[in-house]
CSV table of C-alpha atoms and ligand atoms in Angstrom, one decimal:
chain,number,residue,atom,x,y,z
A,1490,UNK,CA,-98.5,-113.6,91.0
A,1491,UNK,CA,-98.7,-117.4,89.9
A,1492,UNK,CA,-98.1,-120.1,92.9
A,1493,UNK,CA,-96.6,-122.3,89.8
A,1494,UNK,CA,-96.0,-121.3,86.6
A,1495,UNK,CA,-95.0,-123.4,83.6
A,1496,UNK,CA,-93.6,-121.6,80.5
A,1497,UNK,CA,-93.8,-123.5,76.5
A,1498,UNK,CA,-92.6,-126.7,78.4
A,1499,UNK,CA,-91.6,-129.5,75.7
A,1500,UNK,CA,-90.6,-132.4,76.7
A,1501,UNK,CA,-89.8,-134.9,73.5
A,1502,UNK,CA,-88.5,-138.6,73.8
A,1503,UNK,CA,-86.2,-140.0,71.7
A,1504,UNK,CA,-87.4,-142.6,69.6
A,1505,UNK,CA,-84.3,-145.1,68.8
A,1506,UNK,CA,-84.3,-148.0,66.7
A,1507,UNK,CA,-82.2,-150.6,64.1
A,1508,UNK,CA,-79.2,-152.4,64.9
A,1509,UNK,CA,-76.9,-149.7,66.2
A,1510,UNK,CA,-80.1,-148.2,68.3
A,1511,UNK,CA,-80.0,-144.9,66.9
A,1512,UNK,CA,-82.3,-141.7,67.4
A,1513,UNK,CA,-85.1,-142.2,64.3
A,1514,UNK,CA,-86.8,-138.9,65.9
A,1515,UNK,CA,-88.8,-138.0,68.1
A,1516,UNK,CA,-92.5,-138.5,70.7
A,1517,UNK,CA,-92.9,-134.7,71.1
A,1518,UNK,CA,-95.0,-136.2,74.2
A,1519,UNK,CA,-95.1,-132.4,75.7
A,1520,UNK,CA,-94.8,-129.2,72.7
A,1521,UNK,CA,-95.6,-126.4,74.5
A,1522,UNK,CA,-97.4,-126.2,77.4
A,1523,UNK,CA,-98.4,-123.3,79.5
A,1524,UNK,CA,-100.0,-123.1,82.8
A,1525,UNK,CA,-100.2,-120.9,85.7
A,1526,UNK,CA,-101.8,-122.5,89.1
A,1527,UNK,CA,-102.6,-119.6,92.1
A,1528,UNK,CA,-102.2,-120.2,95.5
A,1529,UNK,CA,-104.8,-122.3,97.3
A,1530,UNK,CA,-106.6,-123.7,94.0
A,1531,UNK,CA,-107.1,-126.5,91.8
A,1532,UNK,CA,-105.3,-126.3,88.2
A,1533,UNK,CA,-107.0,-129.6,85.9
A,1534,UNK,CA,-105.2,-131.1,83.3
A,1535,UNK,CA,-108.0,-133.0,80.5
A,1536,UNK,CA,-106.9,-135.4,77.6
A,1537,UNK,CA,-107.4,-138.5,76.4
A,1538,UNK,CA,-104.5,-141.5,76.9
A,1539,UNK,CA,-101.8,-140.4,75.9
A,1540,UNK,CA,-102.1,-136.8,75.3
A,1541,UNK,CA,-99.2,-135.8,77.7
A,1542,UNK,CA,-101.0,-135.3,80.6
A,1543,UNK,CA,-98.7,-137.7,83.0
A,1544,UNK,CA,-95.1,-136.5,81.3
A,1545,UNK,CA,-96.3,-133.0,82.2
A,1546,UNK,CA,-96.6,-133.8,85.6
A,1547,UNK,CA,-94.2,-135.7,85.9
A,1548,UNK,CA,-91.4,-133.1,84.5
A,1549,UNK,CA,-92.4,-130.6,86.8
A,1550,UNK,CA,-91.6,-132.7,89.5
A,1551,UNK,CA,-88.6,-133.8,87.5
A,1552,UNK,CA,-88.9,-137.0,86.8
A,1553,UNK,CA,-89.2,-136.7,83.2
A,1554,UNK,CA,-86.2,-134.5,81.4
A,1555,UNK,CA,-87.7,-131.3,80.1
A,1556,UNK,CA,-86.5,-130.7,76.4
A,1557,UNK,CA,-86.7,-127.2,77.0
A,1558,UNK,CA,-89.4,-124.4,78.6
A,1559,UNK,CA,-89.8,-123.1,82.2
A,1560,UNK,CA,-91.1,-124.1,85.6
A,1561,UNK,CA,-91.3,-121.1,88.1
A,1562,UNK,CA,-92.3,-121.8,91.9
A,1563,UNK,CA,-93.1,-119.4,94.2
A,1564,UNK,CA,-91.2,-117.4,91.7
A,1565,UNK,CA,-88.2,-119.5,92.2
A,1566,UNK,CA,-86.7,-121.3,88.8
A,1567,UNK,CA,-87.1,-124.8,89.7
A,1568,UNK,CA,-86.7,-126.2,85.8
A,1569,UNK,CA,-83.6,-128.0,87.0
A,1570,UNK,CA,-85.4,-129.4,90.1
A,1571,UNK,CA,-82.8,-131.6,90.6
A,1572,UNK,CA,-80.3,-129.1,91.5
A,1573,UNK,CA,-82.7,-127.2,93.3
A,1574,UNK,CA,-82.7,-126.7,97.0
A,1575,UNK,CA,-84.0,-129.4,99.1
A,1576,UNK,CA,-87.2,-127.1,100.8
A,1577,UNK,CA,-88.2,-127.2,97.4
A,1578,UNK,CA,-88.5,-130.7,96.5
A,1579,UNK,CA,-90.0,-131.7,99.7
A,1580,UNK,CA,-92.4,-128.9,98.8
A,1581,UNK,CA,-94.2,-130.5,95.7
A,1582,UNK,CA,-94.8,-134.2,96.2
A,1583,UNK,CA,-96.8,-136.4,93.7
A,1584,UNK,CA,-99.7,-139.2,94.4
A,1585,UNK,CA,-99.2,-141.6,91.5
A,1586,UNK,CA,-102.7,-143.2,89.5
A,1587,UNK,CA,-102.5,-146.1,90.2
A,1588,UNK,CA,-102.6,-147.3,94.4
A,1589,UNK,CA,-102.0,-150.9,93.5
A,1590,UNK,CA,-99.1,-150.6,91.8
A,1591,UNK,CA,-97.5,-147.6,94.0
A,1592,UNK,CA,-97.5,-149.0,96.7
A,1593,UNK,CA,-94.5,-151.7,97.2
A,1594,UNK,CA,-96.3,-154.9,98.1
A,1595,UNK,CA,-93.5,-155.7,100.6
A,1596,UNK,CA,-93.5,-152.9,102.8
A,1597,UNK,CA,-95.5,-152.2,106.0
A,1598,UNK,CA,-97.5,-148.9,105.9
A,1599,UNK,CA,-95.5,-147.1,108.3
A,1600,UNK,CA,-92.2,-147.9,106.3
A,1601,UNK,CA,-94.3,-146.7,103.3
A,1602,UNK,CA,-95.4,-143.8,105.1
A,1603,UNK,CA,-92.6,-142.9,106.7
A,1604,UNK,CA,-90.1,-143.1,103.3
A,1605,UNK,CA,-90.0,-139.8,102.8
A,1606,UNK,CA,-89.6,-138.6,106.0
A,1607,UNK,CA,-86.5,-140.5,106.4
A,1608,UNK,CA,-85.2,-138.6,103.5
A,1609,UNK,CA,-85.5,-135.1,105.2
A,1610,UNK,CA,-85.7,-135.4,108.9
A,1611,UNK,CA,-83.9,-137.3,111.3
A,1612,UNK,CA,-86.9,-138.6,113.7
A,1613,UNK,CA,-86.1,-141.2,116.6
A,1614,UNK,CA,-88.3,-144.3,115.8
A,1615,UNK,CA,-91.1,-143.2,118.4
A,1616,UNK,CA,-91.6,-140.0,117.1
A,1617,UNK,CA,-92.0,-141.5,113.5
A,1618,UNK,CA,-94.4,-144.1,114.6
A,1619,UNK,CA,-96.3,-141.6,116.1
A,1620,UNK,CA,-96.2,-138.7,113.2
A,1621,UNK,CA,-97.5,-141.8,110.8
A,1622,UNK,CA,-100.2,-142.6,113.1
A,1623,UNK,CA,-100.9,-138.8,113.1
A,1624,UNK,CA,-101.3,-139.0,109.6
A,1625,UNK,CA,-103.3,-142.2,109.1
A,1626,UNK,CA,-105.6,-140.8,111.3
A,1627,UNK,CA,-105.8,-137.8,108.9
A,1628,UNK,CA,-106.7,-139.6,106.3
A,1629,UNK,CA,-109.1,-141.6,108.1
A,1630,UNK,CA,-107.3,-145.1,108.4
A,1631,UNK,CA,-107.0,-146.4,111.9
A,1632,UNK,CA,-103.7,-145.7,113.7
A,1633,UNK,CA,-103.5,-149.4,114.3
A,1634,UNK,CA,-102.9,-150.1,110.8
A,1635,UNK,CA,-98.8,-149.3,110.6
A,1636,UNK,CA,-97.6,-152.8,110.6
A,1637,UNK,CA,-99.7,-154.0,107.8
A,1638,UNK,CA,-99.1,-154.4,104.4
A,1639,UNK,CA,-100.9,-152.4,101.1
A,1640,UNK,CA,-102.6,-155.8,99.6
A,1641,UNK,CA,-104.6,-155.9,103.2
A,1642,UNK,CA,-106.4,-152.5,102.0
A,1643,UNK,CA,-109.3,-151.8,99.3
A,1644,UNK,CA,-108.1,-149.6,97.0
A,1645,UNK,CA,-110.0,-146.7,98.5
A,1646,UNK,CA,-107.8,-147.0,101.3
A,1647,UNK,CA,-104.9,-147.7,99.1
A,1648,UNK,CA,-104.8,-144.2,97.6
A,1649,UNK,CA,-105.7,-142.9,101.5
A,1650,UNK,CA,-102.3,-144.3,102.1
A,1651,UNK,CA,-101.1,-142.6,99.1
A,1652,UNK,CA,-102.4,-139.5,99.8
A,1653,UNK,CA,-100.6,-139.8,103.7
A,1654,UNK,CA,-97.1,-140.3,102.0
A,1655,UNK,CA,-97.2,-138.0,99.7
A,1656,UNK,CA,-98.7,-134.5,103.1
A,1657,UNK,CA,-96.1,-135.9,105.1
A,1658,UNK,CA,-93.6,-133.2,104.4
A,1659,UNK,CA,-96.4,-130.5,104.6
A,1660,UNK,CA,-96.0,-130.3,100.7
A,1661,UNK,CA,-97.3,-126.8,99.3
A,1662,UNK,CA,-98.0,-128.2,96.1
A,1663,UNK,CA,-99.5,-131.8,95.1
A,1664,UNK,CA,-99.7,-133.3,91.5
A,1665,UNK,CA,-102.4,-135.5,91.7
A,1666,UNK,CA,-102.4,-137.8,88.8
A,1667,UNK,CA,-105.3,-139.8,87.9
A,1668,UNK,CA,-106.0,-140.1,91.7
A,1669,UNK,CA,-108.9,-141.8,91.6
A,1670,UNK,CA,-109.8,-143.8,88.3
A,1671,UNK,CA,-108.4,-147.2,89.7
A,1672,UNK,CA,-111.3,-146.6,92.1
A,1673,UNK,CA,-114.9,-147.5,92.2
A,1674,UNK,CA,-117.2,-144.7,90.9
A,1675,UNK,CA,-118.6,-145.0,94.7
A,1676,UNK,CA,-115.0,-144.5,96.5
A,1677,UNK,CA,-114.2,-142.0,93.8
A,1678,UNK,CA,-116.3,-138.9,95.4
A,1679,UNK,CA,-115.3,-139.8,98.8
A,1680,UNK,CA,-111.3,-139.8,98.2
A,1681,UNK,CA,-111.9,-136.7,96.2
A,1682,UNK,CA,-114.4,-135.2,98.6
A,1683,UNK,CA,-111.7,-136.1,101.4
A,1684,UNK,CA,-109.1,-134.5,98.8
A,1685,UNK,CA,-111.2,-130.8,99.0
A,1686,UNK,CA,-110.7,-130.9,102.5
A,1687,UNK,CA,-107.2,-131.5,103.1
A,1688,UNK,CA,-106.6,-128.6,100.5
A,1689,UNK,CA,-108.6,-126.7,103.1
A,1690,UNK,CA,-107.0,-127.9,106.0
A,1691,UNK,CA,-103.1,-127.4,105.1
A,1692,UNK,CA,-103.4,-124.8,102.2
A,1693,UNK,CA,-103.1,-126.8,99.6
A,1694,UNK,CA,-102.4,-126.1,95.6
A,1695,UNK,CA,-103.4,-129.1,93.3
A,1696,UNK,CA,-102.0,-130.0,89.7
A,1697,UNK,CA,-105.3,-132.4,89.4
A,1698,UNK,CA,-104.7,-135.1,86.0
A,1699,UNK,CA,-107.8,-136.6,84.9
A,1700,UNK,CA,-109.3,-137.8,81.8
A,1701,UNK,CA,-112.6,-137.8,83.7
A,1702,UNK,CA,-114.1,-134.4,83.0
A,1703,UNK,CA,-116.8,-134.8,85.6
A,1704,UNK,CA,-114.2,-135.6,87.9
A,1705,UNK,CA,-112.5,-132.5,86.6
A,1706,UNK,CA,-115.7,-130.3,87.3
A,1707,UNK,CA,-116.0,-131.4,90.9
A,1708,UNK,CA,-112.4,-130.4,91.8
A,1709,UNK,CA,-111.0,-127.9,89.6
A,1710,UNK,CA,-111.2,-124.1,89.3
A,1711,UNK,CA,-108.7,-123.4,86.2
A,1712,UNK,CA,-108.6,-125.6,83.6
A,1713,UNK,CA,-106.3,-127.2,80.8
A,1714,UNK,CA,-107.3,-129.7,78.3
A,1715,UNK,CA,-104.8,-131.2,76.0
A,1716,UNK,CA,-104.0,-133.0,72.8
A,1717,UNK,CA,-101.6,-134.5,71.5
A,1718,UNK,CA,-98.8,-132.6,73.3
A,1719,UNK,CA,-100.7,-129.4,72.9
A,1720,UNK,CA,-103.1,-127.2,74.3
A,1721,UNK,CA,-106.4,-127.1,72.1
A,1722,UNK,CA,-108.8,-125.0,75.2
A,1723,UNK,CA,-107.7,-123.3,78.6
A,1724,UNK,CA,-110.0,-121.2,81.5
A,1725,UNK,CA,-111.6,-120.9,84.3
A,1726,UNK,CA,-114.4,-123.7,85.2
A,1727,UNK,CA,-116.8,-121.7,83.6
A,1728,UNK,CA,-114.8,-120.6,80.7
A,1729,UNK,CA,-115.0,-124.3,79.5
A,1730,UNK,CA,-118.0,-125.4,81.0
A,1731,UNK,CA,-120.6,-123.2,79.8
A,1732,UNK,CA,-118.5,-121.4,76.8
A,1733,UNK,CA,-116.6,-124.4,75.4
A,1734,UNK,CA,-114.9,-123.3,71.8
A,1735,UNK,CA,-112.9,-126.0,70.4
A,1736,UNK,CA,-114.7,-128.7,69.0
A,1737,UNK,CA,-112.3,-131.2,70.9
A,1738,UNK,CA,-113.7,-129.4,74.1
A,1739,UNK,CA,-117.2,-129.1,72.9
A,1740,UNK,CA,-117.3,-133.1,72.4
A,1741,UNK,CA,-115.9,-133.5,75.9
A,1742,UNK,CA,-118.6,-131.0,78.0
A,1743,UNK,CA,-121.3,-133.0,75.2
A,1744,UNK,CA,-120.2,-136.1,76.5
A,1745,UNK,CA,-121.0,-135.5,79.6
A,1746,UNK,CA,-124.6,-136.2,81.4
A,1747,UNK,CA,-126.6,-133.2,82.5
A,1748,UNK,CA,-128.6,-135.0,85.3
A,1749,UNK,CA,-130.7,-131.1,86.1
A,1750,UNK,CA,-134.1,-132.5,84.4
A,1751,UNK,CA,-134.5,-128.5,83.5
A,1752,UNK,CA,-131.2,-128.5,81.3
A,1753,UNK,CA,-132.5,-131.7,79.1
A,1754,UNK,CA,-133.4,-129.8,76.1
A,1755,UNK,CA,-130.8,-127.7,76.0
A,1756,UNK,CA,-127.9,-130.0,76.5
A,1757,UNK,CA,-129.8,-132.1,73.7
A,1758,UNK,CA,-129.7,-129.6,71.5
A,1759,UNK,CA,-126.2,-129.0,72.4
A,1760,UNK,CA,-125.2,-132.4,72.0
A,1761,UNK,CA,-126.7,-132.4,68.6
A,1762,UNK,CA,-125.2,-129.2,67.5
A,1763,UNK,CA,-122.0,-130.4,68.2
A,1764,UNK,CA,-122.4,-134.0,66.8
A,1765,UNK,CA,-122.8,-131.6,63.7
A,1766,UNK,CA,-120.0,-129.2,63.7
A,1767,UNK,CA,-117.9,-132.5,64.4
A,1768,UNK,CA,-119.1,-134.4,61.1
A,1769,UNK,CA,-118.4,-130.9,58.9
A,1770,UNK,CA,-116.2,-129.1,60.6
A,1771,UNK,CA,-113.7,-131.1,62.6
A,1772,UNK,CA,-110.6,-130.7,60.1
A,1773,UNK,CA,-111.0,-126.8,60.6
A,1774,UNK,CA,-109.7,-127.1,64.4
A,1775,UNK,CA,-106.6,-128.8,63.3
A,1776,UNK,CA,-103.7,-127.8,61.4
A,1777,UNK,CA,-102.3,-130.0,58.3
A,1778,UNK,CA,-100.7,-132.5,60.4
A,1779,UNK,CA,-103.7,-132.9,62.8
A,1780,UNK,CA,-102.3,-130.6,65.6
A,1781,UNK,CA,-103.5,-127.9,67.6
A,1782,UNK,CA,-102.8,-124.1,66.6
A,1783,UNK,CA,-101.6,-122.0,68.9
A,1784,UNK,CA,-103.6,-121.1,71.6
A,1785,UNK,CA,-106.0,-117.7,70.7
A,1786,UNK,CA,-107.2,-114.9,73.9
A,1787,UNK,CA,-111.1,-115.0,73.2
A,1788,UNK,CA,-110.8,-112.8,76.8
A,1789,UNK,CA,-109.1,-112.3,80.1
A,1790,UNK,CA,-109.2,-116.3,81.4
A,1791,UNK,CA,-110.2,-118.1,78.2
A,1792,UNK,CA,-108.0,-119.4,75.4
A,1793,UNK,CA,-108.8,-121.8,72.3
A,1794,UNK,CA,-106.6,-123.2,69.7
A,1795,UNK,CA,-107.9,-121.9,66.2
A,1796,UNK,CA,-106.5,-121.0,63.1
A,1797,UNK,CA,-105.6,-116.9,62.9
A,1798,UNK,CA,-107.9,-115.3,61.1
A,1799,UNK,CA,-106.8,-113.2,57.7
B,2218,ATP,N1,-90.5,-142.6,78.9
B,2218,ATP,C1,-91.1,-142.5,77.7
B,2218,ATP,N2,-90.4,-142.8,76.5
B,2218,ATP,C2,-91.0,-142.6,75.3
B,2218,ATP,N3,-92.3,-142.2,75.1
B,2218,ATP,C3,-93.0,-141.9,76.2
B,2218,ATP,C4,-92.4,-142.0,77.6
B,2218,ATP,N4,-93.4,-141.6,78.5
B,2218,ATP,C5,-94.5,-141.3,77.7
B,2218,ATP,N5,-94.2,-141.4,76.4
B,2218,ATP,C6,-95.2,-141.1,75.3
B,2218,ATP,O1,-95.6,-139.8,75.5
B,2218,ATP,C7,-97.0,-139.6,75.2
B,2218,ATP,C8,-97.7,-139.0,76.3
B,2218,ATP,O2,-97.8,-140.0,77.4
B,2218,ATP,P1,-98.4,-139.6,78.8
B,2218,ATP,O3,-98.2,-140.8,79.7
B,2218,ATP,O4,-97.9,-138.3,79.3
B,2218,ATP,O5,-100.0,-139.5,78.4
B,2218,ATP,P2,-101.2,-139.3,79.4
B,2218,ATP,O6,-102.0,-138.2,78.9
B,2218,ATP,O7,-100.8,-139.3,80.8
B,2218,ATP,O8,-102.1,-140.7,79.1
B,2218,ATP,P3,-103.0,-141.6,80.0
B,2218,ATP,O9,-104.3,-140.9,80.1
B,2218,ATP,O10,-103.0,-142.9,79.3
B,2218,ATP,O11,-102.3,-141.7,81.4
B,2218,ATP,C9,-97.4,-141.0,74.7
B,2218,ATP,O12,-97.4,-141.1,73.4
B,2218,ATP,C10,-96.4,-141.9,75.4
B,2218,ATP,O13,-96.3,-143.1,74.7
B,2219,MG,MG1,-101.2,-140.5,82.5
């Protein structure tokens, strides 16, 4: 059984305008996701700006208003999260792109820290002093660091604090969006290195958002990527990596740098053949108003967006 499962989710903002702000239509931002994330794992979600990526994760944890679809956790309909019990919203917590934004400049770290504890458990001052040291130390900051404020921190250590207010209700399940491209390539691997151990450490399920396929290669094990509200590919890590079939997901894996000096030829070859499909063939992948079809088995774990056959 799924850990998290998300069924055709759609969420679509109104678009108002004129004098009398009416509705003109609608940003179908999300039109018909699905996803399933398993215990223990990491689930990516891929797409360039603006794809939906953010509203996706962001109506799970219901901070966006889904238009209509499913959200299933631990079998438990949490679509209405908001009227949900209160276990389950301290169980999925999110860590937000950006660290120097999401942080408020005016709080100290242990008020920071300690926000959401104060929302769930009553803890005498000492006792929350000392469960945010705990946690600092967790994430490798020095204990000693409570009364200062975020702009005294690189950004590295930013999203370390980040990361500590978002495990300090033992969450089960963390949406991770963009949680490192704010970062230095160099700080990247070591907050997402640090990431991988934490999973290990508290049993941790990941939603991981990235644009950054590499990024999404290091982390994930199933694997989403998205376009313009939809689906175009979805599979395991291997699935997309070494049997991409949309050409939006072909470009992506060509994109990317094969440093093995044993691979060179192929991935050039690859690179090329798909520099071709996409000059003569791109229109085929996309219905007439530039959307993905619906998604297409081509086995157990892999699905692509093509037209049906016939
Ligand atoms: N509150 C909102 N009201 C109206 N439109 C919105 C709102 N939030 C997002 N959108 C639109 O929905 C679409 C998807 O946005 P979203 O932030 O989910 O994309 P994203 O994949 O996370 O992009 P990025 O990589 O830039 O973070 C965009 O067209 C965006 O302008
Ligand atoms: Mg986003």
């Amino acid at each position: 059984m799924s850990y998290l499962e998300v069924k055709d989710l759609k969420v679509h903002f109104p678009v108002k305008g004129g004098l009398f702000g009416r509705t003109l239509g609608h940003v179908k931002a999300v039109d018909g996701v699905n996803l399933s994330i398993e215990k223990g794992k990491t689930y990516g979600l891929v797409g360039e700006s603006g794809s939906g990526k953010t509203t996706t994760g962001r109506a799970i944890i219901g901070l966006n208003k889904i238009t209509s679809g499913q959200v299933l956790f631990e079998g438990q309909d949490i679509t209405n999260i908001a009227s949900a019990s209160k276990d389950v919203r301290r169980d999925i917590q999110m860590i937000f792109q950006d660290p120097y934004s999401s942080l408020n400049p005016k709080k100290r770290v242990i008020d920071i820290i300690s926000e959401p504890l104060r929302n769930y458990e009553k803890l005498t001052k000492g006792e929350e002093t000392k469960r945010v040291q705990e946690l600092l130390e967790l994430v490798g900051l020095s204990p000693e660091s409570i009364l200062k404020y975020p702009h005294e921190f690189s950004g590295g250590q930013r999203q370390r604090i980040g990361i500590a207010r978002a495990i300090a209700l033992k969450p089960k399940l963390i949406i991770a969006d963009e949680p490192v491209s704010a970062l230095d390539v160099s700080v990247q691997a070591q907050v997402l290195n640090f990431m991988q151990e934490i999973q290990q450490e508290l049993g941790l399920t990941y939603l991981f958002i990235s644009h950054d396929l590499g990024v999404i290669k290091h982390m994930c094990d199933q694997i989403g990527i998205m376009y313009k509200g939809r689906y175009v590919e979805a599979g395991t890590k291997e699935d997309i990596f070494n049997n991409p079939q949309h050409i939006y997901t072909k470009r992506l894996v060509a994109a990317i740098p094969d440093i093995n000096p044993r691979n060179r030829d192929k991935h050039l070859q690859f690179r090329q053949e798909v520099k071709n499909e996409y000059e003569q063939a791109y229109n085929q992948y996309f219905d007439d108003e530039g959307l993905a079809y619906p998604l297409q088995p081509v086995s157990d774990t892999h699905l692509v967006a093509l037209p049906e056959k016939g």
